[in-house]
Each structure stands twice: as structure tokens, then as C-alpha cells.
mmCIF file of C-alpha atoms in Angstrom:
data_model
loop_
_atom_site.group_PDB
_atom_site.id
_atom_site.type_symbol
_atom_site.label_atom_id
_atom_site.label_comp_id
_atom_site.label_asym_id
_atom_site.label_seq_id
_atom_site.Cartn_x
_atom_site.Cartn_y
_atom_site.Cartn_z
ATOM 1 C CA MET I 1 -8.543 13.694 82.414
ATOM 2 C CA SER I 2 -10.182 11.088 80.367
ATOM 3 C CA ASP I 3 -10.895 11.318 76.915
ATOM 4 C CA LEU I 4 -13.972 10.237 76.037
ATOM 5 C CA SER I 5 -14.415 11.551 72.745
ATOM 6 C CA ALA I 6 -14.399 8.313 71.116
ATOM 7 C CA PHE I 7 -17.916 7.665 72.281
ATOM 8 C CA PRO I 8 -20.484 9.962 70.478
ATOM 9 C CA ILE I 9 -23.092 9.310 73.201
ATOM 10 C CA THR I 10 -21.155 12.055 74.866
ATOM 11 C CA LYS I 11 -21.752 14.660 71.936
ATOM 12 C CA LYS I 12 -25.563 14.560 73.493
ATOM 13 C CA TRP I 13 -24.822 13.758 76.781
ATOM 14 C CA PRO I 14 -21.506 15.984 77.763
ATOM 15 C CA ALA I 15 -19.726 14.599 80.952
ATOM 16 C CA LYS I 16 -19.034 17.054 83.168
ATOM 17 C CA ASN I 17 -16.739 14.559 85.208
ATOM 18 C CA PRO I 18 -15.199 11.855 82.226
ATOM 19 C CA ASP I 19 -12.966 10.664 84.707
ATOM 20 C CA VAL I 20 -15.869 8.923 86.772
ATOM 21 C CA ILE I 21 -18.341 5.992 85.376
ATOM 22 C CA GLN I 22 -21.024 7.840 83.217
ATOM 23 C CA LEU I 23 -24.176 5.484 83.006
ATOM 24 C CA TYR I 24 -27.122 6.219 81.191
ATOM 25 C CA SER I 25 -30.656 5.254 82.825
ATOM 26 C CA LEU I 26 -34.085 5.566 83.772
ATOM 27 C CA PRO I 27 -35.510 4.579 87.957
ATOM 28 C CA THR I 28 -36.840 1.440 86.100
ATOM 29 C CA PRO I 29 -36.611 -1.944 87.385
ATOM 30 C CA ASN I 30 -33.574 -2.711 85.179
ATOM 31 C CA GLY I 31 -32.226 0.838 84.890
ATOM 32 C CA VAL I 32 -31.888 1.116 89.088
ATOM 33 C CA LYS I 33 -30.248 -2.134 89.672
ATOM 34 C CA VAL I 34 -26.791 -0.143 88.225
ATOM 35 C CA SER I 35 -27.300 2.803 90.481
ATOM 36 C CA ILE I 36 -28.312 0.504 93.277
ATOM 37 C CA ALA I 37 -24.548 -1.641 92.885
ATOM 38 C CA LEU I 38 -23.029 1.731 91.832
ATOM 39 C CA GLU I 39 -24.305 3.012 95.230
ATOM 40 C CA GLU I 40 -23.264 -0.534 97.270
ATOM 41 C CA LEU I 41 -19.610 -0.549 95.976
ATOM 42 C CA GLY I 42 -19.311 3.361 97.028
ATOM 43 C CA LEU I 43 -17.761 3.987 93.010
ATOM 44 C CA PRO I 44 -18.094 7.293 91.871
ATOM 45 C CA TYR I 45 -20.472 8.129 88.932
ATOM 46 C CA GLU I 46 -22.578 10.678 87.197
ATOM 47 C CA ALA I 47 -26.141 9.884 85.689
ATOM 48 C CA HIS I 48 -27.421 10.977 82.629
ATOM 49 C CA ARG I 49 -31.387 10.441 82.693
ATOM 50 C CA ILE I 50 -32.405 8.606 79.426
ATOM 51 C CA GLU I 51 -35.497 9.345 78.064
ATOM 52 C CA PHE I 52 -37.842 7.036 75.599
ATOM 53 C CA GLY I 53 -38.189 7.509 72.202
ATOM 54 C CA SER I 54 -36.278 9.263 69.339
ATOM 55 C CA ASP I 55 -34.391 11.989 71.288
ATOM 56 C CA GLY I 56 -33.237 9.086 74.082
ATOM 57 C CA VAL I 57 -32.343 5.540 73.681
ATOM 58 C CA LYS I 58 -33.868 5.500 70.103
ATOM 59 C CA SER I 59 -31.353 8.029 69.152
ATOM 60 C CA PRO I 60 -28.278 7.908 67.064
ATOM 61 C CA GLU I 61 -26.085 8.765 69.823
ATOM 62 C CA PHE I 62 -27.623 6.230 72.537
ATOM 63 C CA ILE I 63 -27.709 3.165 69.916
ATOM 64 C CA SER I 64 -24.151 3.505 69.332
ATOM 65 C CA LEU I 65 -23.355 2.752 72.670
ATOM 66 C CA ASN I 66 -26.720 0.399 72.960
ATOM 67 C CA PRO I 67 -27.345 -1.292 69.526
ATOM 68 C CA ASN I 68 -30.486 -2.424 71.132
ATOM 69 C CA GLY I 69 -31.764 0.396 71.977
ATOM 70 C CA ARG I 70 -32.371 0.400 76.027
ATOM 71 C CA ILE I 71 -31.298 1.181 79.385
ATOM 72 C CA PRO I 72 -29.031 0.640 81.198
ATOM 73 C CA ALA I 73 -25.334 1.819 79.754
ATOM 74 C CA ILE I 74 -22.132 2.688 80.964
ATOM 75 C CA ILE I 75 -18.858 3.834 79.886
ATOM 76 C CA ASP I 76 -16.010 2.977 82.461
ATOM 77 C CA PRO I 77 -13.181 5.492 81.828
ATOM 78 C CA ASN I 78 -11.100 3.137 83.569
ATOM 79 C CA GLY I 79 -11.570 0.050 81.994
ATOM 80 C CA PRO I 80 -9.504 -2.988 81.538
ATOM 81 C CA GLY I 81 -5.824 -1.992 80.814
ATOM 82 C CA GLY I 82 -6.739 1.237 81.991
ATOM 83 C CA LYS I 83 -9.047 2.547 78.822
ATOM 84 C CA PRO I 84 -12.510 3.676 78.559
ATOM 85 C CA ILE I 85 -14.966 1.007 77.805
ATOM 86 C CA GLY I 86 -18.845 1.146 77.023
ATOM 87 C CA LEU I 87 -21.179 -1.672 78.035
ATOM 88 C CA PHE I 88 -24.772 -2.460 77.825
ATOM 89 C CA GLU I 89 -27.313 -5.001 79.387
ATOM 90 C CA SER I 90 -27.862 -4.603 83.125
ATOM 91 C CA GLY I 91 -26.879 -8.184 84.281
ATOM 92 C CA ALA I 92 -23.465 -8.086 82.272
ATOM 93 C CA ILE I 93 -23.043 -4.607 83.780
ATOM 94 C CA LEU I 94 -23.569 -6.119 86.970
ATOM 95 C CA VAL I 95 -21.155 -8.912 86.674
ATOM 96 C CA TYR I 96 -18.483 -6.334 84.803
ATOM 97 C CA LEU I 97 -18.669 -3.872 88.357
ATOM 98 C CA ALA I 98 -18.725 -7.081 90.834
ATOM 99 C CA GLU I 99 -15.503 -8.471 89.302
ATOM 100 C CA LYS I 100 -13.573 -4.671 89.255
ATOM 101 C CA THR I 101 -14.421 -4.226 92.852
ATOM 102 C CA GLY I 102 -14.399 -7.930 94.036
ATOM 103 C CA LYS I 103 -16.951 -6.629 95.777
ATOM 104 C CA LEU I 104 -20.829 -7.938 96.189
ATOM 105 C CA ILE I 105 -20.041 -11.204 94.451
ATOM 106 C CA PRO I 106 -18.268 -14.331 96.301
ATOM 107 C CA ALA I 107 -14.367 -14.594 96.102
ATOM 108 C CA ASP I 108 -14.912 -18.965 95.604
ATOM 109 C CA VAL I 109 -15.188 -20.259 91.999
ATOM 110 C CA ALA I 110 -18.039 -21.824 93.367
ATOM 111 C CA GLY I 111 -19.941 -19.406 95.047
ATOM 112 C CA ARG I 112 -19.170 -16.882 91.987
ATOM 113 C CA TYR I 113 -20.629 -19.202 89.742
ATOM 114 C CA GLU I 114 -23.818 -20.202 91.911
ATOM 115 C CA THR I 115 -24.731 -16.211 92.206
ATOM 116 C CA LEU I 116 -24.425 -15.797 88.286
ATOM 117 C CA CYS I 117 -26.991 -19.053 87.633
ATOM 118 C CA TRP I 118 -29.381 -16.464 90.301
ATOM 119 C CA VAL I 119 -28.059 -13.814 87.681
ATOM 120 C CA MET I 120 -29.113 -15.346 84.854
ATOM 121 C CA PHE I 121 -32.353 -16.996 86.797
ATOM 122 C CA GLN I 122 -33.314 -13.238 86.915
ATOM 123 C CA MET I 123 -31.985 -12.119 83.274
ATOM 124 C CA ALA I 124 -33.831 -15.155 81.437
ATOM 125 C CA GLY I 125 -36.932 -14.978 83.450
ATOM 126 C CA VAL I 126 -37.925 -13.287 86.465
ATOM 127 C CA GLY I 127 -37.789 -9.823 84.667
ATOM 128 C CA PRO I 128 -39.128 -10.814 81.339
ATOM 129 C CA MET I 129 -42.284 -12.680 82.760
ATOM 130 C CA LEU I 130 -42.878 -9.861 85.435
ATOM 131 C CA GLY I 131 -42.737 -7.535 82.987
ATOM 132 C CA GLN I 132 -45.087 -9.304 80.435
ATOM 133 C CA PHE I 133 -47.466 -9.533 83.112
ATOM 134 C CA GLY I 134 -46.960 -5.814 83.717
ATOM 135 C CA HIS I 135 -48.027 -4.964 80.067
ATOM 136 C CA PHE I 136 -50.955 -7.457 79.542
ATOM 137 C CA PHE I 137 -52.473 -6.450 83.253
ATOM 138 C CA LYS I 138 -51.955 -2.839 83.077
ATOM 139 C CA TYR I 139 -51.068 -1.517 80.126
ATOM 140 C CA ALA I 140 -52.430 -3.328 77.133
ATOM 141 C CA ALA I 141 -55.713 -4.590 79.742
ATOM 142 C CA ASP I 142 -57.572 -2.811 76.729
ATOM 143 C CA LYS I 143 -56.846 -4.864 74.092
ATOM 144 C CA VAL I 144 -56.957 -8.027 75.447
ATOM 145 C CA ALA I 145 -60.381 -7.417 77.290
ATOM 146 C CA ASN I 146 -62.008 -10.561 75.971
ATOM 147 C CA ASN I 147 -58.931 -12.657 76.054
ATOM 148 C CA SER I 148 -57.668 -13.183 79.453
ATOM 149 C CA TYR I 149 -55.429 -16.008 78.078
ATOM 150 C CA PRO I 150 -52.120 -13.711 77.534
ATOM 151 C CA MET I 151 -52.399 -11.761 80.913
ATOM 152 C CA GLU I 152 -52.973 -15.556 82.465
ATOM 153 C CA ARG I 153 -50.033 -17.233 81.028
ATOM 154 C CA TYR I 154 -47.605 -14.508 82.306
ATOM 155 C CA ARG I 155 -48.868 -14.340 85.455
ATOM 156 C CA ASP I 156 -49.047 -17.656 86.472
ATOM 157 C CA GLU I 157 -45.433 -17.882 85.312
ATOM 158 C CA SER I 158 -44.525 -14.802 87.261
ATOM 159 C CA LYS I 159 -45.972 -17.064 90.260
ATOM 160 C CA ARG I 160 -44.135 -20.334 89.311
ATOM 161 C CA LEU I 161 -41.352 -17.943 89.174
ATOM 162 C CA LEU I 162 -41.715 -16.157 93.027
ATOM 163 C CA SER I 163 -42.263 -19.874 94.232
ATOM 164 C CA VAL I 164 -38.911 -20.554 92.726
ATOM 165 C CA LEU I 165 -37.273 -17.967 95.290
ATOM 166 C CA GLU I 166 -39.730 -18.181 98.302
ATOM 167 C CA ASP I 167 -38.057 -22.095 98.285
ATOM 168 C CA ARG I 168 -34.394 -19.936 98.130
ATOM 169 C CA LEU I 169 -34.885 -17.316 100.515
ATOM 170 C CA LYS I 170 -37.186 -19.642 103.491
ATOM 171 C CA ASP I 171 -34.082 -20.003 105.708
ATOM 172 C CA ARG I 172 -32.050 -17.537 103.857
ATOM 173 C CA GLN I 173 -30.991 -13.836 104.543
ATOM 174 C CA TRP I 174 -29.951 -13.267 101.075
ATOM 175 C CA ILE I 175 -30.586 -15.055 97.796
ATOM 176 C CA MET I 176 -26.685 -16.265 98.381
ATOM 177 C CA GLY I 177 -26.965 -16.863 102.182
ATOM 178 C CA ASP I 178 -25.168 -14.361 104.392
ATOM 179 C CA GLU I 179 -23.454 -12.259 101.854
ATOM 180 C CA TYR I 180 -25.395 -9.495 99.935
ATOM 181 C CA THR I 181 -24.537 -9.998 96.109
ATOM 182 C CA ILE I 182 -25.498 -9.237 92.796
ATOM 183 C CA ALA I 183 -28.222 -11.534 92.285
ATOM 184 C CA ASP I 184 -30.305 -10.106 95.188
ATOM 185 C CA ILE I 185 -29.599 -6.229 93.223
ATOM 186 C CA THR I 186 -30.760 -8.003 90.113
ATOM 187 C CA THR I 187 -33.877 -9.233 91.179
ATOM 188 C CA PHE I 188 -35.472 -7.317 93.643
ATOM 189 C CA PRO I 189 -36.432 -4.597 91.483
ATOM 190 C CA TRP I 190 -38.287 -6.708 89.340
ATOM 191 C CA VAL I 191 -40.217 -8.188 92.204
ATOM 192 C CA ARG I 192 -41.199 -4.776 94.055
ATOM 193 C CA GLY I 193 -41.916 -3.243 90.684
ATOM 194 C CA ALA I 194 -44.611 -5.573 89.835
ATOM 195 C CA ASP I 195 -45.994 -4.085 92.916
ATOM 196 C CA ILE I 196 -45.061 -0.322 92.658
ATOM 197 C CA PHE I 197 -45.469 0.058 88.522
ATOM 198 C CA TYR I 198 -48.022 -2.950 87.485
ATOM 199 C CA GLY I 199 -50.208 -2.893 91.002
ATOM 200 C CA GLY I 200 -50.030 -6.402 90.921
ATOM 201 C CA ARG I 201 -49.474 -6.951 94.031
ATOM 202 C CA GLU I 202 -53.047 -9.214 94.663
ATOM 203 C CA ALA I 203 -53.107 -10.924 90.980
ATOM 204 C CA LEU I 204 -49.625 -12.630 91.862
ATOM 205 C CA ASP I 205 -50.657 -13.280 95.377
ATOM 206 C CA TYR I 206 -47.576 -11.620 97.193
ATOM 207 C CA ALA I 207 -49.103 -13.027 100.084
ATOM 208 C CA GLY I 208 -48.606 -16.189 99.812
ATOM 209 C CA PHE I 209 -44.766 -15.437 99.464
ATOM 210 C CA PRO I 210 -43.778 -14.238 102.503
ATOM 211 C CA ALA I 211 -40.057 -15.055 101.920
ATOM 212 C CA VAL I 212 -39.878 -12.914 99.233
ATOM 213 C CA GLY I 213 -41.918 -10.591 100.706
ATOM 214 C CA ALA I 214 -39.563 -9.812 103.834
ATOM 215 C CA TRP I 215 -36.393 -10.057 101.446
ATOM 216 C CA VAL I 216 -37.730 -7.385 99.262
ATOM 217 C CA GLU I 217 -37.935 -5.030 101.959
ATOM 218 C CA ARG I 218 -34.471 -6.169 103.427
ATOM 219 C CA CYS I 219 -33.376 -5.127 100.338
ATOM 220 C CA VAL I 220 -35.378 -2.176 100.177
ATOM 221 C CA ALA I 221 -33.941 -1.044 103.192
ATOM 222 C CA ARG I 222 -30.746 -0.618 102.532
ATOM 223 C CA PRO I 223 -29.147 2.936 102.300
ATOM 224 C CA ALA I 224 -27.700 2.459 98.870
ATOM 225 C CA SER I 225 -31.183 0.990 97.833
ATOM 226 C CA ALA I 226 -32.715 3.954 98.872
ATOM 227 C CA LYS I 227 -30.507 6.407 97.283
ATOM 228 C CA GLY I 228 -30.427 4.050 93.683
ATOM 229 C CA LEU I 229 -34.092 3.263 93.584
ATOM 230 C CA GLU I 230 -34.445 7.345 93.044
ATOM 231 C CA ILE I 231 -31.404 7.483 90.403
ATOM 232 C CA PRO I 232 -31.077 9.211 87.399
ATOM 233 C CA ALA I 233 -33.833 11.527 89.245
ATOM 234 C CA SER I 234 -36.689 13.763 87.032
ATOM 235 C CA VAL I 235 -34.735 16.754 85.512
#
């Protein structure tokens, strides 16, 4: 049995099976990336629901695994050299899982780096911009009621990024063509989330991006997505 005692987080959220990947997350656009990937890869894992606040992501135990205090994070008991490894940041975790298994990323070097370009496109653009749009459009709407600039700025940049995706997906099934990859997994939860969580479909003119809409539907229809989108489940 694997020894995870070096990770303080396991004191607060004990592993029932320390021999499998430990996932610390919530079903948010960032969190579900990892659960979806784990389901796609068929890797055994144990999910721990980490709530926001001082008893969750801001607790010393969680901070010991992710100093940034954000989900998701994982511990893989069978990391490099057979030793446990803790990881945070959803993009880094997806790259790690893809390279660990040799799946969800092209085998050729050029294809691998092209996939990583699109992963970074999401991490640096799609996620932050849609997240800021959602904040000002829904959660801080009362605070900017007399100043539409913040919402409009992030709305317009989000629409620009959606147009980039639209151009990419016009003649492609997936971002990398015929191969479903971590580029899809890292991106579609955010595009879906801007509608599901923020109610931004009309403000972002989703009807004007039909290829993106059809792609999101294909992503969501995958069995691994259907399951991963609900993990970790509510207690």
C-alpha cells in the first residue's frame, strides 16, 4: 500500500485507497477538466470535494499541496520513478496525465507541441477572460451597474477568443482534427460554463459561433464527460 503520509492534505482528507490517484477538486470549469481526463483515460482515482473558504482551499492542508489555494490538485502515488507526486494547476495536470499514459496527446512531436499551444490558449485566454466576464456579468453586476466598461471589456475579448475557436473548428471535429485531446478537455468546460454558470449565451452571441456550439455538444456527449462533469459529487 502506498504511503502518502508526506502529504499533509491526506490528514484532513484521508485516502480510502492510497494506491490510486487522489483528486482534490470541485465540479467547476477548471475542476472538471481533470475528472473528465481521468475518466477518458480509465485511470483509477478517488475524488475529494474541496469547498471554497478557510476550511477548504484556504486551509493549511490544501495549501500544502497547492500554495495558490485553488482547485484542482492531485496526488499520484505512482509518479515518476514510482514515487508519489503532488501536482496543481489544471493544465499541468492534464499534460502530466497525457504523458503518463501516452493518450489524449499526439505521439508525434509536432502534434504534441501544437496541442500544447491550444492548451496554453485556454489557460492564458479562454479561462481567464470568460471567468472575468462571468464575474462582472453575473456576480458583480450590481457593483458595475453605473459603469459597463468592465463587463464590456471582458465580453468583447471573450467573443474574440470564441471567434478564434470558431475558425479552428469550422472544418474539424476536434481542436486537433480527428483526435480528441487535452486541448478539447481543457477548453470546452469553460465555453460550456459561460452559459451554464453565468447565463452568458446571449451576451456572448453563442449563436454566432455554430462550429463552437456543435463542438461543445460533441464534447459533452462523450460518456467520460457526462460522468466527469459531476465529479466530485455533492456530499
